[in-house]
């Protein structure tokens, strides 16, 4: 691939790769290789005139170190700088690749992170986080790029969102991180899988409180509901920038209800936000990797082609202008929007506060039930079993074994319930209380 010799543009790609070893389907290695080939050989139909590839690539769900290493080896000639972060029990899956030198990298693990009781959801176990790198760009100096994968939403629109409190807390922390980066006078780009619809509190936190611009929304204003009624499903998906849970993706089996059309066409969950400054503007943005190009069964020449992930990617191009930043000097535009909240920000923060208070109340109830009520009930059952065993003669070995196994299993259940309620739910109470105080502090 021809290198991009022009430094007055910055090309950025974000993609959820869906490389989880256990739950992901269909030839993980074949899909990984297809993703790398796309990154290295971006089709001319996807690249603007005069552009020759990406400068920054942010990936999510690169869970395994061996998968990251495979990607790094395959693309290192074009992207010599890279970072991969680990968090939780099996990693947060975040990776960034860059043409430009990475001078700083960090990882922020979110305060609230799902529920360990729901093992197959996995959000708690992978330690949802936000990673960032600072690159040294020859035109505009330091650019801080954030990459995140927030808690998934498992409840369709119109039903109770079980993890709303978790997700808005992550949005609050993410918005705070981009504000801090802007206050340092850096250019800021935030990308990833936010698992939130465009009308969500998370997106409002990023744009209103974080001072970021949604690149897709800026370039592609949402069509009216009336216009959408006269579009085909494919036209609606294209117009709304749908990236996930859509019938247009060959891996999807249960399309999501779109927040705007209220039909099962999927949702836009992947974003590239940026802080608009005189030196950083969005030129274009589009959804990419629409075409199914992967043969998940290499041994079969008749197998239908599949997409390389259950998400589509998002590709944005920014124009850059030189800045005269003296080391240690803050630029005025980096401080804009960081003063007292406006009315729309206050409304958003009050909604976030309400969601966190509800989550705090739920955590309190969960703590009482699991650390007090259930353990007491189990203890009474064990006591009853032991009393009966003492009163009734146990004549056979299997009767004694049954009592012993029952007591052991109930004792394990007692310990698990108590620890879940006392440690997990109890810790969530204090974490949520701190988040609530943070928001109350800045509200008038």
CSV table of C-alpha atoms in Angstrom, one decimal:
chain,number,residue,atom,x,y,z
A,1,UNK,CA,0.0,0.0,0.0
A,2,UNK,CA,1.2,3.5,-0.8
A,3,UNK,CA,2.0,5.4,2.3
A,4,UNK,CA,0.2,8.6,3.1
A,5,UNK,CA,2.8,11.3,2.6
A,6,UNK,CA,0.5,14.2,3.3
A,7,UNK,CA,0.5,15.3,7.0
A,8,UNK,CA,-2.4,17.7,6.6
A,9,UNK,CA,-5.0,14.9,7.0
A,10,UNK,CA,-5.5,12.3,9.7
A,11,UNK,CA,-7.4,9.1,8.7
A,12,UNK,CA,-8.9,7.2,11.6
A,13,UNK,CA,-10.6,3.7,11.7
A,14,UNK,CA,-12.5,2.1,14.6
A,15,UNK,CA,-13.7,-1.5,14.5
A,16,UNK,CA,-15.1,-4.0,17.0
A,17,UNK,CA,-13.3,-7.1,15.7
A,18,UNK,CA,-15.4,-9.7,17.6
A,19,UNK,CA,-12.4,-12.0,18.3
A,20,UNK,CA,-13.6,-13.6,21.5
A,21,UNK,CA,-12.3,-17.1,21.4
A,22,UNK,CA,-15.3,-18.8,23.0
A,23,UNK,CA,-18.4,-17.0,21.8
A,24,UNK,CA,-17.3,-15.6,18.5
A,25,UNK,CA,-18.4,-17.6,15.4
A,26,UNK,CA,-16.9,-18.6,12.1
A,27,UNK,CA,-13.2,-18.8,11.5
A,28,UNK,CA,-11.6,-16.4,13.9
A,29,UNK,CA,-8.3,-16.6,12.1
A,30,UNK,CA,-9.8,-16.1,8.7
A,31,UNK,CA,-11.7,-13.0,9.9
A,32,UNK,CA,-8.6,-11.6,11.6
A,33,UNK,CA,-6.6,-12.0,8.4
A,34,UNK,CA,-9.4,-10.3,6.4
A,35,UNK,CA,-9.4,-7.3,8.8
A,36,UNK,CA,-5.6,-7.0,8.5
A,37,UNK,CA,-5.9,-7.1,4.7
A,38,UNK,CA,-8.5,-4.4,4.7
A,39,UNK,CA,-6.4,-2.2,7.0
A,40,UNK,CA,-3.4,-2.6,4.7
A,41,UNK,CA,-5.2,-2.4,1.4
A,42,UNK,CA,-8.2,-0.1,1.9
A,43,UNK,CA,-10.3,-0.4,-1.3
A,44,UNK,CA,-10.2,2.6,-3.5
A,45,UNK,CA,-14.0,2.8,-3.3
A,46,UNK,CA,-13.7,3.4,0.5
A,47,UNK,CA,-10.8,5.9,0.3
A,48,UNK,CA,-11.3,9.5,-0.8
A,49,UNK,CA,-9.4,10.7,-3.8
A,50,UNK,CA,-5.7,11.2,-2.9
A,51,UNK,CA,-5.9,9.2,0.3
A,52,UNK,CA,-3.9,6.0,0.8
A,53,UNK,CA,-4.9,4.3,4.0
A,54,UNK,CA,-5.3,4.9,7.7
A,55,UNK,CA,-3.1,6.7,10.2
A,56,UNK,CA,-4.8,5.5,13.4
A,57,UNK,CA,-6.6,2.2,13.9
A,58,UNK,CA,-8.5,1.6,17.0
A,59,UNK,CA,-9.7,-2.0,17.6
A,60,UNK,CA,-12.0,-3.5,20.2
A,61,UNK,CA,-12.5,-7.1,21.2
A,62,UNK,CA,-8.9,-8.1,20.5
A,63,UNK,CA,-9.1,-10.2,23.6
A,64,UNK,CA,-6.2,-12.6,23.2
A,65,UNK,CA,-2.5,-11.6,23.3
A,66,UNK,CA,-1.8,-14.0,20.5
A,67,UNK,CA,-4.4,-12.3,18.2
A,68,UNK,CA,-2.9,-8.9,18.9
A,69,UNK,CA,0.5,-10.3,18.1
A,70,UNK,CA,-0.8,-11.7,14.8
A,71,UNK,CA,-2.3,-8.4,13.8
A,72,UNK,CA,0.8,-6.5,14.9
A,73,UNK,CA,3.1,-8.7,12.9
A,74,UNK,CA,0.9,-8.5,9.8
A,75,UNK,CA,0.6,-4.7,9.7
A,76,UNK,CA,3.8,-3.5,11.5
A,77,UNK,CA,5.5,-2.3,8.3
A,78,UNK,CA,2.8,0.3,7.9
A,79,UNK,CA,1.8,0.8,11.6
A,80,UNK,CA,5.1,0.4,13.5
A,81,UNK,CA,3.6,1.8,16.7
A,82,UNK,CA,1.0,-0.1,18.7
A,83,UNK,CA,-0.4,-0.7,22.2
A,84,UNK,CA,-2.5,-3.5,23.6
A,85,UNK,CA,-4.0,-3.3,27.1
A,86,UNK,CA,-5.1,-6.0,29.5
A,87,UNK,CA,-7.7,-5.6,32.3
A,88,UNK,CA,-9.9,-7.9,34.4
A,89,UNK,CA,-9.6,-11.6,34.1
A,90,UNK,CA,-9.0,-11.9,30.3
A,91,UNK,CA,-8.3,-8.4,29.1
A,92,UNK,CA,-10.4,-5.5,27.9
A,93,UNK,CA,-9.7,-6.2,24.3
A,94,UNK,CA,-8.5,-2.7,23.4
A,95,UNK,CA,-5.7,-2.0,20.9
A,96,UNK,CA,-4.4,1.0,19.0
A,97,UNK,CA,-2.1,1.0,15.9
A,98,UNK,CA,-0.4,4.2,14.6
A,99,UNK,CA,1.8,5.4,11.8
A,100,UNK,CA,3.1,8.1,14.2
A,101,UNK,CA,5.2,7.7,17.3
A,102,UNK,CA,3.3,6.9,20.5
A,103,UNK,CA,4.8,9.0,23.2
A,104,UNK,CA,2.4,8.1,26.0
A,105,UNK,CA,-0.2,5.4,26.8
A,106,UNK,CA,-2.6,4.7,29.7
A,107,UNK,CA,-5.5,2.7,30.7
A,108,UNK,CA,-8.5,3.8,32.9
A,109,UNK,CA,-10.6,0.9,34.2
A,110,UNK,CA,-14.2,2.0,34.7
A,111,UNK,CA,-15.6,2.2,38.2
A,112,UNK,CA,-18.8,0.2,37.5
A,113,UNK,CA,-18.3,-2.9,35.4
A,114,UNK,CA,-21.4,-5.1,35.1
A,115,UNK,CA,-22.4,-8.1,37.3
A,116,UNK,CA,-20.3,-11.2,38.0
A,117,UNK,CA,-23.4,-13.3,38.5
A,118,UNK,CA,-24.1,-13.1,34.7
A,119,UNK,CA,-21.1,-15.2,33.7
A,120,UNK,CA,-22.0,-15.5,30.0
A,121,UNK,CA,-22.3,-11.8,29.5
A,122,UNK,CA,-18.7,-11.4,30.5
A,123,UNK,CA,-18.7,-7.6,31.0
A,124,UNK,CA,-17.5,-7.8,34.6
A,125,UNK,CA,-14.9,-10.3,33.9
A,126,UNK,CA,-13.1,-8.4,31.1
A,127,UNK,CA,-12.9,-5.2,33.1
A,128,UNK,CA,-14.4,-2.6,30.8
A,129,UNK,CA,-11.9,0.2,30.3
A,130,UNK,CA,-10.9,3.2,28.3
A,131,UNK,CA,-7.4,3.2,26.9
A,132,UNK,CA,-5.5,6.2,25.4
A,133,UNK,CA,-2.3,7.0,23.6
A,134,UNK,CA,-0.7,10.4,22.8
A,135,UNK,CA,0.9,10.6,19.4
A,136,UNK,CA,3.3,13.2,18.2
A,137,UNK,CA,2.0,14.4,14.8
A,138,UNK,CA,4.4,16.4,12.6
A,139,UNK,CA,1.7,19.0,11.7
A,140,UNK,CA,-0.3,19.7,14.9
A,141,UNK,CA,1.8,18.2,17.7
A,142,UNK,CA,0.2,16.1,20.4
A,143,UNK,CA,-3.1,14.2,19.7
A,144,UNK,CA,-4.6,12.1,22.4
A,145,UNK,CA,-6.7,9.2,21.1
A,146,UNK,CA,-9.1,7.4,23.4
A,147,UNK,CA,-10.3,3.9,22.6
A,148,UNK,CA,-13.2,2.3,24.6
A,149,UNK,CA,-15.6,-0.6,24.8
A,150,UNK,CA,-18.5,0.2,27.1
A,151,UNK,CA,-20.9,-2.2,28.8
A,152,UNK,CA,-23.3,-3.9,26.5
A,153,UNK,CA,-27.0,-3.3,26.5
A,154,UNK,CA,-29.0,-6.5,26.7
A,155,UNK,CA,-32.5,-5.0,26.9
A,156,UNK,CA,-34.4,-3.9,23.8
A,157,UNK,CA,-35.7,-0.2,23.6
A,158,UNK,CA,-38.9,0.2,25.4
A,159,UNK,CA,-37.9,-2.3,28.2
A,160,UNK,CA,-36.1,-1.6,31.4
A,161,UNK,CA,-32.3,-1.1,30.7
A,162,UNK,CA,-30.7,-3.2,33.4
A,163,UNK,CA,-27.3,-1.7,33.0
A,164,UNK,CA,-28.1,1.9,32.3
A,165,UNK,CA,-26.5,3.0,35.6
A,166,UNK,CA,-23.3,1.2,34.7
A,167,UNK,CA,-23.1,2.6,31.2
A,168,UNK,CA,-23.8,6.2,32.2
A,169,UNK,CA,-21.2,6.0,34.8
A,170,UNK,CA,-18.7,4.9,32.2
A,171,UNK,CA,-19.9,7.8,29.9
A,172,UNK,CA,-19.4,10.2,32.8
A,173,UNK,CA,-15.8,9.0,33.4
A,174,UNK,CA,-15.0,9.0,29.6
A,175,UNK,CA,-16.3,12.6,29.3
A,176,UNK,CA,-14.1,13.6,32.2
A,177,UNK,CA,-11.0,12.1,30.6
A,178,UNK,CA,-11.5,13.9,27.3
A,179,UNK,CA,-12.1,17.2,29.2
A,180,UNK,CA,-8.8,16.7,31.0
A,181,UNK,CA,-7.0,16.0,27.8
A,182,UNK,CA,-8.4,19.1,26.2
A,183,UNK,CA,-7.4,21.2,29.2
A,184,UNK,CA,-3.8,20.2,28.5
A,185,UNK,CA,-4.1,21.8,25.1
A,186,UNK,CA,-4.1,18.5,23.2
A,187,UNK,CA,-6.2,17.6,20.2
A,188,UNK,CA,-8.6,14.9,21.3
A,189,UNK,CA,-10.2,12.0,19.4
A,190,UNK,CA,-12.4,9.4,21.2
A,191,UNK,CA,-13.5,6.3,19.3
A,192,UNK,CA,-14.8,2.8,20.0
A,193,UNK,CA,-17.9,0.7,20.7
A,194,UNK,CA,-19.9,2.8,23.1
A,195,UNK,CA,-22.9,0.4,23.1
A,196,UNK,CA,-25.2,3.3,23.1
A,197,UNK,CA,-27.7,4.8,20.6
A,198,UNK,CA,-27.3,8.3,19.3
A,199,UNK,CA,-30.1,9.6,21.6
A,200,UNK,CA,-28.6,8.0,24.8
A,201,UNK,CA,-27.3,9.7,27.9
A,202,UNK,CA,-23.8,8.4,27.1
A,203,UNK,CA,-23.6,10.3,23.8
A,204,UNK,CA,-25.1,13.4,25.4
A,205,UNK,CA,-22.4,13.2,28.1
A,206,UNK,CA,-19.7,13.0,25.4
A,207,UNK,CA,-21.0,15.9,23.3
A,208,UNK,CA,-22.5,18.2,25.9
A,209,UNK,CA,-20.3,17.7,29.0
A,210,UNK,CA,-17.2,16.3,27.3
A,211,UNK,CA,-17.3,19.0,24.6
A,212,UNK,CA,-16.9,16.5,21.8
A,213,UNK,CA,-18.4,16.4,18.3
A,214,UNK,CA,-20.0,13.2,16.9
A,215,UNK,CA,-18.3,13.0,13.5
A,216,UNK,CA,-21.1,11.0,11.9
A,217,UNK,CA,-23.9,13.2,13.2
A,218,UNK,CA,-22.0,16.3,12.0
A,219,UNK,CA,-21.5,15.0,8.5
A,220,UNK,CA,-24.8,13.0,8.2
A,221,UNK,CA,-27.6,14.7,10.0
A,222,UNK,CA,-30.3,12.1,10.8
A,223,UNK,CA,-33.2,12.1,8.3
A,224,UNK,CA,-36.7,12.8,9.4
A,225,UNK,CA,-39.0,10.0,10.4
A,226,UNK,CA,-41.2,10.9,7.4
A,227,UNK,CA,-38.2,10.5,5.1
A,228,UNK,CA,-37.3,7.2,6.6
A,229,UNK,CA,-40.7,5.8,5.9
A,230,UNK,CA,-40.1,6.1,2.2
A,231,UNK,CA,-36.7,4.4,2.3
A,232,UNK,CA,-35.9,0.7,2.0
A,233,UNK,CA,-34.3,-1.1,4.9
A,234,UNK,CA,-30.9,-0.9,3.2
A,235,UNK,CA,-31.4,2.8,2.6
A,236,UNK,CA,-32.4,3.3,6.3
A,237,UNK,CA,-29.3,1.4,7.5
A,238,UNK,CA,-27.0,3.5,5.2
A,239,UNK,CA,-28.7,6.8,6.2
A,240,UNK,CA,-28.5,6.2,9.9
A,241,UNK,CA,-24.9,4.8,9.9
A,242,UNK,CA,-26.0,1.5,11.5
A,243,UNK,CA,-23.0,-0.5,12.7
A,244,UNK,CA,-24.3,-3.4,14.7
A,245,UNK,CA,-27.2,-5.8,15.3
A,246,UNK,CA,-28.5,-5.3,11.8
A,247,UNK,CA,-29.9,-7.7,9.3
A,248,UNK,CA,-27.4,-6.4,6.8
A,249,UNK,CA,-24.7,-8.2,8.7
A,250,UNK,CA,-24.4,-11.9,7.9
A,251,UNK,CA,-23.6,-12.8,11.6
A,252,UNK,CA,-26.7,-11.2,13.1
A,253,UNK,CA,-29.5,-13.5,14.2
A,254,UNK,CA,-31.6,-11.1,16.2
A,255,UNK,CA,-31.7,-7.5,14.8
A,256,UNK,CA,-32.0,-4.7,17.3
A,257,UNK,CA,-34.9,-2.2,17.4
A,258,UNK,CA,-33.6,1.1,16.2
A,259,UNK,CA,-34.3,4.1,18.5
A,260,UNK,CA,-35.6,6.3,15.6
A,261,UNK,CA,-37.5,3.9,13.2
A,262,UNK,CA,-38.6,1.5,16.0
A,263,UNK,CA,-38.0,-1.3,13.5
A,264,UNK,CA,-35.5,-4.1,13.6
A,265,UNK,CA,-32.7,-2.6,11.5
A,266,UNK,CA,-30.0,-2.4,14.1
A,267,UNK,CA,-28.3,0.5,15.8
A,268,UNK,CA,-25.3,2.8,15.5
A,269,UNK,CA,-23.1,1.8,18.5
A,270,UNK,CA,-19.6,2.7,17.1
A,271,UNK,CA,-18.5,6.3,17.1
A,272,UNK,CA,-15.6,8.6,16.4
A,273,UNK,CA,-15.9,11.7,18.5
A,274,UNK,CA,-13.5,14.6,18.3
A,275,UNK,CA,-12.9,18.0,19.9
A,276,UNK,CA,-13.4,20.5,17.1
A,277,UNK,CA,-10.7,23.2,17.0
A,278,UNK,CA,-9.3,25.6,14.4
A,279,UNK,CA,-6.6,23.0,13.8
A,280,UNK,CA,-8.7,19.8,13.8
A,281,UNK,CA,-11.8,19.5,11.6
A,282,UNK,CA,-13.7,16.5,10.3
A,283,UNK,CA,-13.7,16.3,6.5
A,284,UNK,CA,-15.6,13.1,6.0
A,285,UNK,CA,-16.9,10.0,7.8
A,286,UNK,CA,-18.4,6.7,6.6
A,287,UNK,CA,-19.4,3.2,7.7
A,288,UNK,CA,-17.0,0.7,6.2
A,289,UNK,CA,-16.6,-3.1,5.9
A,290,UNK,CA,-20.1,-3.5,4.6
A,291,UNK,CA,-19.2,-6.2,2.2
A,292,UNK,CA,-19.1,-9.9,3.3
A,293,UNK,CA,-15.6,-11.0,2.1
A,294,UNK,CA,-14.7,-13.8,4.5
A,295,UNK,CA,-15.0,-17.5,3.8
A,296,UNK,CA,-15.4,-19.0,7.3
A,297,UNK,CA,-15.0,-22.5,5.9
A,298,UNK,CA,-11.8,-22.5,3.7
A,299,UNK,CA,-12.3,-26.2,2.9
A,300,UNK,CA,-15.6,-25.4,1.2
A,301,UNK,CA,-15.6,-23.4,-2.0
A,302,UNK,CA,-19.4,-23.1,-1.9
A,303,UNK,CA,-19.7,-21.7,1.6
A,304,UNK,CA,-21.4,-18.2,1.5
A,305,UNK,CA,-19.2,-15.2,2.3
A,306,UNK,CA,-19.4,-13.7,5.7
A,307,UNK,CA,-18.6,-10.3,7.2
A,308,UNK,CA,-15.3,-10.0,9.0
A,309,UNK,CA,-17.0,-9.0,12.3
A,310,UNK,CA,-20.5,-8.7,13.7
A,311,UNK,CA,-19.9,-4.9,13.7
A,312,UNK,CA,-19.2,-2.6,10.7
A,313,UNK,CA,-16.3,-0.2,11.0
A,314,UNK,CA,-16.3,3.6,11.0
A,315,UNK,CA,-13.7,5.6,9.0
A,316,UNK,CA,-13.3,9.4,9.6
A,317,UNK,CA,-10.8,11.8,7.9
A,318,UNK,CA,-9.8,15.0,9.7
A,319,UNK,CA,-8.0,18.0,8.3
A,320,UNK,CA,-5.1,19.3,10.3
A,321,UNK,CA,-3.5,22.7,10.5
A,322,UNK,CA,-0.2,23.6,12.2
A,323,UNK,CA,-0.3,24.9,15.8
A,324,UNK,CA,2.3,26.9,17.6
A,325,UNK,CA,2.1,25.2,21.0
A,326,UNK,CA,5.0,26.0,23.4
A,327,UNK,CA,5.7,23.1,25.7
A,328,UNK,CA,3.7,23.5,28.9
A,329,UNK,CA,1.4,26.2,27.3
A,330,UNK,CA,-2.3,25.6,27.3
A,331,UNK,CA,-4.2,26.8,24.2
A,332,UNK,CA,-7.3,28.8,24.7
A,333,UNK,CA,-9.5,26.5,22.6
A,334,UNK,CA,-8.5,23.6,24.8
A,335,UNK,CA,-10.4,25.3,27.7
A,336,UNK,CA,-13.6,26.2,25.9
A,337,UNK,CA,-16.7,24.5,27.2
A,338,UNK,CA,-15.0,23.6,30.5
A,339,UNK,CA,-16.8,26.3,32.5
A,340,UNK,CA,-20.1,26.2,34.3
A,341,UNK,CA,-22.7,23.8,32.7
A,342,UNK,CA,-25.4,25.2,30.5
A,343,UNK,CA,-29.1,24.4,30.7
A,344,UNK,CA,-28.9,21.4,28.3
A,345,UNK,CA,-25.9,20.0,30.2
A,346,UNK,CA,-27.7,20.4,33.5
A,347,UNK,CA,-30.7,18.5,32.2
A,348,UNK,CA,-28.4,15.7,31.0
A,349,UNK,CA,-26.5,15.5,34.3
A,350,UNK,CA,-29.7,15.4,36.2
A,351,UNK,CA,-30.9,12.5,34.1
A,352,UNK,CA,-27.5,10.8,34.8
A,353,UNK,CA,-27.9,11.5,38.5
A,354,UNK,CA,-31.3,9.9,38.5
A,355,UNK,CA,-30.0,6.7,36.8
A,356,UNK,CA,-27.1,6.5,39.3
A,357,UNK,CA,-29.4,6.9,42.3
A,358,UNK,CA,-31.6,4.1,40.9
A,359,UNK,CA,-28.5,1.9,40.5
A,360,UNK,CA,-27.5,2.8,44.1
A,361,UNK,CA,-30.9,1.8,45.4
A,362,UNK,CA,-30.8,-1.5,43.5
A,363,UNK,CA,-27.3,-2.2,44.8
A,364,UNK,CA,-28.4,-1.6,48.4
A,365,UNK,CA,-31.3,-4.0,47.9
A,366,UNK,CA,-29.1,-6.6,46.3
A,367,UNK,CA,-26.6,-6.3,49.2
A,368,UNK,CA,-29.2,-6.8,51.9
A,369,UNK,CA,-30.8,-9.7,50.1
A,370,UNK,CA,-27.6,-11.6,49.2
A,371,UNK,CA,-25.6,-10.8,52.4
A,372,UNK,CA,-28.3,-11.1,55.0
A,373,UNK,CA,-31.7,-12.6,53.9
A,374,UNK,CA,-30.4,-15.5,51.7
A,375,UNK,CA,-27.6,-16.5,54.1
A,376,UNK,CA,-30.0,-16.6,57.0
A,377,UNK,CA,-32.4,-18.7,55.0
A,378,UNK,CA,-29.7,-21.1,54.0
A,379,UNK,CA,-28.4,-21.4,57.5
A,380,UNK,CA,-31.9,-22.3,58.8
A,381,UNK,CA,-32.2,-25.0,56.1
A,382,UNK,CA,-28.9,-26.4,57.0
A,383,UNK,CA,-29.9,-26.4,60.7
A,384,UNK,CA,-33.1,-28.1,59.9
A,385,UNK,CA,-31.3,-30.8,57.9
A,386,UNK,CA,-28.9,-31.4,60.8
A,387,UNK,CA,-31.7,-31.6,63.3
A,388,UNK,CA,-33.6,-34.1,61.2
A,389,UNK,CA,-30.4,-36.2,60.7
A,390,UNK,CA,-29.9,-36.3,64.4
A,391,UNK,CA,-33.5,-37.3,65.1
A,392,UNK,CA,-33.7,-39.9,62.3
A,393,UNK,CA,-31.5,-42.9,62.3
A,394,UNK,CA,-29.4,-43.0,59.1
A,395,UNK,CA,-29.2,-46.7,58.4
A,396,UNK,CA,-27.4,-46.7,55.0
A,397,UNK,CA,-24.3,-45.0,53.7
A,398,UNK,CA,-26.1,-43.2,50.9
A,399,UNK,CA,-28.4,-41.5,53.4
A,400,UNK,CA,-25.3,-40.1,55.3
A,401,UNK,CA,-23.7,-39.1,52.0
A,402,UNK,CA,-26.9,-37.3,50.9
A,403,UNK,CA,-26.9,-35.3,54.1
A,404,UNK,CA,-23.2,-34.5,53.9
A,405,UNK,CA,-23.4,-33.4,50.2
A,406,UNK,CA,-26.5,-31.3,50.9
A,407,UNK,CA,-24.8,-29.5,53.8
A,408,UNK,CA,-21.6,-28.9,51.7
A,409,UNK,CA,-23.6,-27.5,48.8
A,410,UNK,CA,-25.7,-25.3,50.9
A,411,UNK,CA,-22.6,-24.1,52.8
A,412,UNK,CA,-21.0,-23.2,49.4
A,413,UNK,CA,-24.2,-21.4,48.4
A,414,UNK,CA,-24.1,-19.5,51.7
A,415,UNK,CA,-20.5,-18.4,51.1
A,416,UNK,CA,-21.1,-17.3,47.5
A,417,UNK,CA,-24.3,-15.4,48.3
A,418,UNK,CA,-22.7,-13.6,51.3
A,419,UNK,CA,-19.5,-12.7,49.4
A,420,UNK,CA,-21.6,-11.5,46.4
A,421,UNK,CA,-23.8,-9.3,48.5
A,422,UNK,CA,-21.2,-8.1,51.0
A,423,UNK,CA,-18.2,-7.5,48.7
A,424,UNK,CA,-19.6,-6.9,45.1
A,425,UNK,CA,-22.9,-5.2,45.9
A,426,UNK,CA,-21.5,-3.5,48.9
A,427,UNK,CA,-18.6,-2.1,46.9
A,428,UNK,CA,-21.0,-0.9,44.2
A,429,UNK,CA,-22.9,1.1,46.8
A,430,UNK,CA,-19.8,3.1,47.8
A,431,UNK,CA,-18.6,3.5,44.2
A,432,UNK,CA,-22.0,4.8,43.1
A,433,UNK,CA,-22.2,7.1,46.1
A,434,UNK,CA,-18.9,8.7,45.0
A,435,UNK,CA,-20.1,9.1,41.4
A,436,UNK,CA,-23.3,10.7,42.6
A,437,UNK,CA,-21.2,13.2,44.7
A,438,UNK,CA,-19.0,14.1,41.8
A,439,UNK,CA,-22.1,15.1,39.7
A,440,UNK,CA,-23.8,16.9,42.5
A,441,UNK,CA,-20.7,18.9,43.1
A,442,UNK,CA,-20.8,20.6,39.6
A,443,UNK,CA,-24.6,21.0,39.5
A,444,UNK,CA,-25.8,24.4,40.6
